[in-house]
XYZ file of C-alpha atoms in Angstrom:
166
model
C 0.000 0.000 0.000
C 2.982 2.301 0.486
C 3.470 2.112 -3.276
C -0.148 2.027 -4.457
C -1.806 4.658 -2.253
C 0.282 7.729 -3.189
C 0.359 6.787 -6.861
C -3.361 6.003 -6.992
C -4.313 9.192 -5.169
C -2.077 11.284 -7.443
C -3.633 9.679 -10.542
C -7.144 10.316 -9.246
C -6.441 13.950 -8.349
C -4.833 14.579 -11.717
C -7.617 12.935 -13.687
C -10.373 14.750 -11.778
C -8.815 18.163 -11.243
C -6.170 18.851 -13.855
C -6.733 16.724 -16.953
C -8.747 18.243 -19.781
C -12.115 16.654 -20.454
C -11.588 14.665 -23.638
C -12.259 11.328 -25.247
C -8.776 10.103 -24.321
C -9.380 10.794 -20.611
C -12.674 8.902 -20.795
C -10.929 5.932 -22.431
C -8.275 5.953 -19.678
C -10.975 6.007 -16.977
C -12.778 3.127 -18.674
C -9.505 1.181 -18.855
C -8.861 1.749 -15.135
C -12.356 0.518 -14.299
C -11.800 -2.571 -16.468
C -8.473 -3.302 -14.773
C -10.263 -3.449 -11.427
C -12.058 -6.583 -12.637
C -9.041 -8.454 -14.005
C -8.406 -11.803 -12.262
C -5.467 -12.003 -9.897
C -3.721 -14.699 -11.934
C -3.216 -12.169 -14.739
C -1.613 -9.732 -12.294
C 0.566 -12.584 -11.023
C 1.798 -13.382 -14.519
C 2.381 -9.673 -15.172
C 4.382 -9.362 -11.951
C 6.396 -12.457 -12.819
C 7.206 -11.148 -16.293
C 7.999 -7.581 -15.236
C 9.410 -7.647 -11.712
C 10.940 -11.122 -11.527
C 12.243 -11.484 -15.077
C 12.553 -8.036 -16.731
C 13.710 -5.985 -13.726
C 15.674 -8.889 -12.283
C 14.334 -8.615 -8.725
C 14.019 -12.383 -8.622
C 11.443 -14.269 -6.614
C 11.362 -11.987 -3.593
C 9.171 -10.043 -1.220
C 9.839 -6.899 -3.262
C 8.452 -8.517 -6.415
C 5.399 -9.799 -4.552
C 4.637 -6.507 -2.851
C 4.996 -4.504 -6.061
C 2.701 -6.957 -7.842
C 0.084 -6.644 -5.104
C 0.463 -2.860 -5.250
C -0.192 -2.893 -8.991
C -3.190 -5.132 -8.333
C -4.655 -2.676 -5.801
C -3.982 0.409 -7.924
C -7.118 0.356 -10.152
C -9.433 -0.014 -7.162
C -7.752 2.822 -5.299
C -7.895 5.097 -8.335
C -11.581 4.333 -8.941
C -12.562 4.848 -5.302
C -10.559 8.079 -5.111
C -12.082 9.444 -8.315
C -15.593 8.770 -7.075
C -14.795 10.379 -3.726
C -13.299 13.478 -5.342
C -16.233 13.892 -7.706
C -18.693 13.517 -4.801
C -17.518 16.786 -3.190
C -19.768 19.610 -4.440
C -18.216 21.897 -7.047
C -19.559 24.924 -5.143
C -16.891 24.307 -2.462
C -14.154 24.632 -5.036
C -15.697 27.667 -6.631
C -16.101 29.411 -3.266
C -12.493 28.690 -2.312
C -11.173 29.972 -5.617
C -13.371 33.073 -5.314
C -11.800 33.851 -1.935
C -8.322 33.857 -3.513
C -6.995 30.385 -2.766
C -4.888 28.691 -5.400
C -6.039 25.521 -7.091
C -3.610 23.370 -5.062
C -4.647 25.024 -1.766
C -8.256 24.300 -2.604
C -7.497 20.638 -3.243
C -5.203 20.221 -0.236
C -7.119 22.100 2.470
C -10.733 21.971 1.396
C -11.452 19.020 -0.842
C -9.050 16.412 0.608
C -10.536 16.508 4.131
C -14.002 16.092 2.608
C -13.209 12.988 0.567
C -10.676 11.320 2.907
C -13.227 8.960 4.554
C -14.423 7.652 1.189
C -10.856 7.159 -0.036
C -9.982 5.344 3.184
C -12.964 3.036 2.683
C -11.792 2.216 -0.845
C -8.260 1.552 0.392
C -9.508 -0.798 3.120
C -11.620 -2.718 0.605
C -8.617 -3.079 -1.688
C -6.422 -4.243 1.183
C -8.995 -6.973 1.791
C -8.960 -7.972 -1.859
C -5.185 -8.032 -2.055
C -4.838 -9.946 1.221
C -7.105 -12.694 -0.096
C -5.287 -13.246 -3.351
C -2.557 -15.866 -3.534
C -1.911 -16.221 -7.263
C 0.321 -13.129 -7.575
C 2.315 -14.267 -4.558
C 2.845 -17.734 -6.027
C 4.391 -16.250 -9.159
C 6.437 -13.463 -7.614
C 7.260 -14.083 -3.948
C 6.980 -17.824 -3.299
C 10.027 -20.011 -3.591
C 8.560 -22.613 -5.914
C 10.792 -21.420 -8.730
C 13.910 -23.492 -8.166
C 16.099 -25.048 -10.792
C 17.561 -27.898 -8.762
C 15.852 -30.412 -6.536
C 17.532 -30.316 -3.133
C 19.054 -33.629 -2.137
C 19.040 -34.387 1.572
C 22.278 -35.248 3.303
C 21.132 -38.602 4.688
C 18.451 -41.158 3.761
C 16.778 -40.604 7.127
C 15.703 -37.116 6.112
C 13.599 -38.436 3.223
C 9.852 -38.295 3.919
C 9.275 -41.901 2.909
C 11.340 -44.525 4.752
C 11.436 -46.923 1.766
C 13.320 -44.477 -0.448
C 17.079 -44.590 -0.207
C 19.760 -42.613 -1.913
C 21.627 -45.672 -3.226
C 22.151 -45.536 -6.946
């Protein structure tokens, strides 16, 4: 969440406050909403391809946490956008009329109003991410080994009938 929350909130604020209203912005919003419904196995394969293989992080906690952060990002962006758009526009207009800058209006007036809704969306996404195991299997679990470990003595084998005699 340390990765996904700031990035998701920044994307939502930019798309709601600063981006021009155009067809491209609507397509991006639709794509974000569609990404929220993608199965976790797809995010796991994406994380494996990008973080484990392309960036060379290997099968590690860093790869797993970044994959889960990417998985939570669309939900956080969607919840934040809805929360930002729920604050009445008259608040912004009144603040700007009193001489506040656009950033001061967002930071001191609108953010406190939509913080509870954003927090609710973040908690729901934490629950979704905590319940998913497929991305972890591909990026953070240690199933990806090249060699089968051979125990030092036959007594450490799980089945007593198997011996290491060749």
